[in-house]
């Protein structure tokens, strides 16, 4: 059986210890499984120096050679899938099979971006004779990146893939609560022969690291995934130093269920999807707006499916939904359910912590919530499904757009007219119809409104990691 790795910083191509440690907790039994090092100021300075040299070397490496290193690292991660998935389940709690899928997804991000990095074409602008206008796309420089705990491997993968494929160097501060996912990535790149300093991995006190790295002259892009509140804070800090940002923030995904579909089939896939990662996904389907004609049948089928979800330790092959990743989520969910109940909503199943050891919380279904219920406008970031009736698709679109969030949105319909109205009217970065998959490596992903700024993945994903330079060249003076 694999073991949980010892946790170190990765700076300038070397693994480094740090004096202080923060405990890493297994959310299934609350045992301490490791100590994550806290980088000192001197170690951050070392990372900055290393990243400057890493950028000098990597930005001058041909895109084909860069792609070869990234693909080799991805191949190593695929070979090590069991070991990486084991670490993820231990530190995050998700079922082992879901952890394996996360590793595959992370590898797909690397593989897609490695190929895209070779197609970062500029252009030649038609001009009068004697002068050439050439538009170059060049790597932006060193990236300061911050990744969260909900996908310990695929979240840092997205940012490292974008930076490295574009020819940038990166200092990434991955989550202190789930550090091993990023550590396995760094190990694979070290073994794949990535030049020293191109990828640097640090941990510590998040606010101290971000406030130190962002103002540095060599930091040219701030890439963050996490809550809207922290994203706004980092964007303010970045704006004081005129740094561009890439912000993937919170969501509160609406699901519009039209009355031309089979409500039982739509409810079953929705409940299964809601349980993925215990709902701790920024694209998790959350606010269900169901047309009245099929409302009760959809609700009954959803509740019946939710009651079948087996909650337990992610290492148990029978488990379908693991514990929540930390105690904060339990507190947040219990508060949202209590508020909904007090405001007259119906709690059909779940709603309370399971047991008192491990952060287990069942798939919870709440219906008929008033608009002022907190859960209807605060992102639950957990296994909470909110189901309400609507009289028309137009009304559902209005409710879907009523929040400041606009990340993922979903709909079930076989009507071309409904689909067209939804595609035009929904305010979100992605709309998925008859599927609850919001993003894959080849499609652009990101939000509008408070859900963030910029796109990762797809042909658009590398744009933030590059600058556009126009070269005007007259043949004679
Ligand atoms: P939080 O707001 O305390 O932290 C969110 C993330 O930001 C964490 O990874 C944290 O380490 C990091 N962070 C916090 N302050 C920072 C700073 N000053 N500089 C740099 N990084 C900083 O919330 P939390 O309890 O960890 O997570 C709960 C909320 O976060 C959820 O409600 C959800 O909205 C959001 N979240 C979103 C995603 C996503 O994929 N968009 C992922 C994880 C969490």
PDB file of C-alpha atoms in Angstrom, residues 327-450:
ATOM      1  CA  UNK A 327     -14.857  21.249   9.980  1.00  0.00           C
ATOM      2  CA  UNK A 328     -15.666  24.681   8.506  1.00  0.00           C
ATOM      3  CA  UNK A 329     -17.927  23.071   5.921  1.00  0.00           C
ATOM      4  CA  UNK A 330     -19.975  21.230   8.593  1.00  0.00           C
ATOM      5  CA  UNK A 331     -20.554  24.473  10.480  1.00  0.00           C
ATOM      6  CA  UNK A 332     -21.481  26.323   7.282  1.00  0.00           C
ATOM      7  CA  UNK A 333     -23.928  23.655   6.084  1.00  0.00           C
ATOM      8  CA  UNK A 334     -25.645  23.229   9.441  1.00  0.00           C
ATOM      9  CA  UNK A 335     -26.157  26.991   9.641  1.00  0.00           C
ATOM     10  CA  UNK A 336     -27.646  27.144   6.122  1.00  0.00           C
ATOM     11  CA  UNK A 337     -30.023  24.240   6.812  1.00  0.00           C
ATOM     12  CA  UNK A 338     -31.149  25.730  10.158  1.00  0.00           C
ATOM     13  CA  UNK A 339     -31.842  29.071   8.471  1.00  0.00           C
ATOM     14  CA  UNK A 340     -33.823  27.397   5.656  1.00  0.00           C
ATOM     15  CA  UNK A 341     -35.877  25.402   8.167  1.00  0.00           C
ATOM     16  CA  UNK A 342     -36.621  28.537  10.197  1.00  0.00           C
ATOM     17  CA  UNK A 343     -37.825  30.264   7.030  1.00  0.00           C
ATOM     18  CA  UNK A 344     -40.323  27.517   6.207  1.00  0.00           C
ATOM     19  CA  UNK A 345     -38.388  25.322   3.751  1.00  0.00           C
ATOM     20  CA  UNK A 346     -38.908  21.532   3.741  1.00  0.00           C
ATOM     21  CA  UNK A 347     -35.890  19.356   4.699  1.00  0.00           C
ATOM     22  CA  UNK A 348     -36.456  15.976   3.013  1.00  0.00           C
ATOM     23  CA  UNK A 349     -33.298  14.115   3.921  1.00  0.00           C
ATOM     24  CA  UNK A 350     -30.031  14.862   5.703  1.00  0.00           C
ATOM     25  CA  UNK A 351     -29.331  18.220   7.301  1.00  0.00           C
ATOM     26  CA  UNK A 352     -27.106  17.173  10.220  1.00  0.00           C
ATOM     27  CA  UNK A 353     -23.601  15.907  10.781  1.00  0.00           C
ATOM     28  CA  UNK A 354     -23.282  12.110  10.884  1.00  0.00           C
ATOM     29  CA  UNK A 355     -21.533  10.905  14.045  1.00  0.00           C
ATOM     30  CA  UNK A 356     -18.924  12.957  15.856  1.00  0.00           C
ATOM     31  CA  UNK A 357     -15.655  11.603  14.484  1.00  0.00           C
ATOM     32  CA  UNK A 358     -14.754  12.525  10.920  1.00  0.00           C
ATOM     33  CA  UNK A 359     -16.481  15.340   9.056  1.00  0.00           C
ATOM     34  CA  UNK A 360     -19.351  13.300   7.615  1.00  0.00           C
ATOM     35  CA  UNK A 361     -22.457  15.041   6.320  1.00  0.00           C
ATOM     36  CA  UNK A 362     -25.192  13.382   4.246  1.00  0.00           C
ATOM     37  CA  UNK A 363     -26.510  14.444   0.866  1.00  0.00           C
ATOM     38  CA  UNK A 364     -29.195  16.908   1.957  1.00  0.00           C
ATOM     39  CA  UNK A 365     -32.287  17.893  -0.010  1.00  0.00           C
ATOM     40  CA  UNK A 366     -34.211  21.047   0.839  1.00  0.00           C
ATOM     41  CA  UNK A 367     -37.224  22.264  -1.133  1.00  0.00           C
ATOM     42  CA  UNK A 368     -39.574  25.201  -1.334  1.00  0.00           C
ATOM     43  CA  UNK A 369     -37.119  27.767  -0.057  1.00  0.00           C
ATOM     44  CA  UNK A 370     -38.044  31.436   0.021  1.00  0.00           C
ATOM     45  CA  UNK A 371     -35.725  33.744  -1.927  1.00  0.00           C
ATOM     46  CA  UNK A 372     -34.393  35.219   1.304  1.00  0.00           C
ATOM     47  CA  UNK A 373     -33.165  31.867   2.666  1.00  0.00           C
ATOM     48  CA  UNK A 374     -29.402  32.244   3.095  1.00  0.00           C
ATOM     49  CA  UNK A 375     -28.718  29.054   1.155  1.00  0.00           C
ATOM     50  CA  UNK A 376     -30.368  30.576  -1.917  1.00  0.00           C
ATOM     51  CA  UNK A 377     -27.685  33.231  -2.181  1.00  0.00           C
ATOM     52  CA  UNK A 378     -24.669  31.972  -0.168  1.00  0.00           C
ATOM     53  CA  UNK A 379     -22.605  29.261  -1.844  1.00  0.00           C
ATOM     54  CA  UNK A 380     -23.096  26.102   0.270  1.00  0.00           C
ATOM     55  CA  UNK A 381     -19.918  24.414  -1.075  1.00  0.00           C
ATOM     56  CA  UNK A 382     -21.181  21.094   0.226  1.00  0.00           C
ATOM     57  CA  UNK A 383     -23.760  18.348  -0.435  1.00  0.00           C
ATOM     58  CA  UNK A 384     -26.818  20.574  -0.298  1.00  0.00           C
ATOM     59  CA  UNK A 385     -29.433  20.524  -3.096  1.00  0.00           C
ATOM     60  CA  UNK A 386     -32.062  23.295  -3.144  1.00  0.00           C
ATOM     61  CA  UNK A 387     -35.170  22.472  -5.181  1.00  0.00           C
ATOM     62  CA  UNK A 388     -37.862  24.997  -6.062  1.00  0.00           C
ATOM     63  CA  UNK A 389     -40.769  25.074  -8.576  1.00  0.00           C
ATOM     64  CA  UNK A 390     -41.023  27.648 -11.376  1.00  0.00           C
ATOM     65  CA  UNK A 391     -43.910  28.368 -13.718  1.00  0.00           C
ATOM     66  CA  UNK A 392     -41.854  29.048 -16.862  1.00  0.00           C
ATOM     67  CA  UNK A 393     -38.380  28.845 -18.336  1.00  0.00           C
ATOM     68  CA  UNK A 394     -38.304  32.661 -18.424  1.00  0.00           C
ATOM     69  CA  UNK A 395     -38.948  32.791 -14.678  1.00  0.00           C
ATOM     70  CA  UNK A 396     -36.197  30.205 -14.109  1.00  0.00           C
ATOM     71  CA  UNK A 397     -33.686  32.243 -16.126  1.00  0.00           C
ATOM     72  CA  UNK A 398     -34.555  35.332 -14.068  1.00  0.00           C
ATOM     73  CA  UNK A 399     -33.976  33.424 -10.809  1.00  0.00           C
ATOM     74  CA  UNK A 400     -30.784  31.824 -12.127  1.00  0.00           C
ATOM     75  CA  UNK A 401     -29.371  35.253 -12.958  1.00  0.00           C
ATOM     76  CA  UNK A 402     -30.513  36.921  -9.748  1.00  0.00           C
ATOM     77  CA  UNK A 403     -27.293  36.222  -7.840  1.00  0.00           C
ATOM     78  CA  UNK A 404     -23.953  37.994  -8.273  1.00  0.00           C
ATOM     79  CA  UNK A 405     -22.391  34.599  -9.172  1.00  0.00           C
ATOM     80  CA  UNK A 406     -22.065  33.409 -12.772  1.00  0.00           C
ATOM     81  CA  UNK A 407     -19.800  30.368 -13.061  1.00  0.00           C
ATOM     82  CA  UNK A 408     -21.549  27.176 -14.222  1.00  0.00           C
ATOM     83  CA  UNK A 409     -25.218  26.767 -15.155  1.00  0.00           C
ATOM     84  CA  UNK A 410     -27.122  23.674 -16.267  1.00  0.00           C
ATOM     85  CA  UNK A 411     -30.406  22.810 -17.912  1.00  0.00           C
ATOM     86  CA  UNK A 412     -32.383  19.748 -18.888  1.00  0.00           C
ATOM     87  CA  UNK A 413     -34.483  20.135 -22.034  1.00  0.00           C
ATOM     88  CA  UNK A 414     -35.036  18.549 -25.437  1.00  0.00           C
ATOM     89  CA  UNK A 415     -36.629  21.695 -26.833  1.00  0.00           C
ATOM     90  CA  UNK A 416     -34.490  23.669 -29.285  1.00  0.00           C
ATOM     91  CA  UNK A 417     -36.466  26.781 -28.389  1.00  0.00           C
ATOM     92  CA  UNK A 418     -35.705  26.398 -24.672  1.00  0.00           C
ATOM     93  CA  UNK A 419     -32.066  25.610 -25.357  1.00  0.00           C
ATOM     94  CA  UNK A 420     -31.704  28.703 -27.511  1.00  0.00           C
ATOM     95  CA  UNK A 421     -33.393  30.908 -24.915  1.00  0.00           C
ATOM     96  CA  UNK A 422     -31.088  29.513 -22.208  1.00  0.00           C
ATOM     97  CA  UNK A 423     -27.936  29.950 -24.296  1.00  0.00           C
ATOM     98  CA  UNK A 424     -28.886  33.580 -24.912  1.00  0.00           C
ATOM     99  CA  UNK A 425     -30.197  34.445 -21.469  1.00  0.00           C
ATOM    100  CA  UNK A 426     -28.084  32.695 -18.830  1.00  0.00           C
ATOM    101  CA  UNK A 427     -25.361  34.823 -17.255  1.00  0.00           C
ATOM    102  CA  UNK A 428     -22.565  32.311 -16.638  1.00  0.00           C
ATOM    103  CA  UNK A 429     -19.189  31.274 -17.966  1.00  0.00           C
ATOM    104  CA  UNK A 430     -20.488  27.828 -18.929  1.00  0.00           C
ATOM    105  CA  UNK A 431     -23.919  26.407 -19.714  1.00  0.00           C
ATOM    106  CA  UNK A 432     -24.295  22.623 -19.958  1.00  0.00           C
ATOM    107  CA  UNK A 433     -27.512  21.174 -21.368  1.00  0.00           C
ATOM    108  CA  UNK A 434     -28.489  17.579 -20.544  1.00  0.00           C
ATOM    109  CA  UNK A 435     -25.059  17.047 -18.986  1.00  0.00           C
ATOM    110  CA  UNK A 436     -23.711  18.116 -15.608  1.00  0.00           C
ATOM    111  CA  UNK A 437     -20.093  18.311 -16.775  1.00  0.00           C
ATOM    112  CA  UNK A 438     -19.081  21.973 -16.691  1.00  0.00           C
ATOM    113  CA  UNK A 439     -15.573  21.771 -18.074  1.00  0.00           C
ATOM    114  CA  UNK A 440     -13.061  19.488 -19.728  1.00  0.00           C
ATOM    115  CA  UNK A 441      -9.483  20.248 -20.723  1.00  0.00           C
ATOM    116  CA  UNK A 442     -10.413  21.358 -24.235  1.00  0.00           C
ATOM    117  CA  UNK A 443     -13.162  23.828 -23.245  1.00  0.00           C
ATOM    118  CA  UNK A 444     -12.626  27.280 -21.718  1.00  0.00           C
ATOM    119  CA  UNK A 445     -13.648  27.532 -18.074  1.00  0.00           C
ATOM    120  CA  UNK A 446     -14.217  30.599 -15.916  1.00  0.00           C
ATOM    121  CA  UNK A 447     -16.829  32.938 -14.563  1.00  0.00           C
ATOM    122  CA  UNK A 448     -18.612  36.227 -15.023  1.00  0.00           C
ATOM    123  CA  UNK A 449     -19.685  38.726 -12.343  1.00  0.00           C
ATOM    124  CA  UNK A 450     -18.413  37.767  -8.858  1.00  0.00           C
TER     125      UNK A 450
END
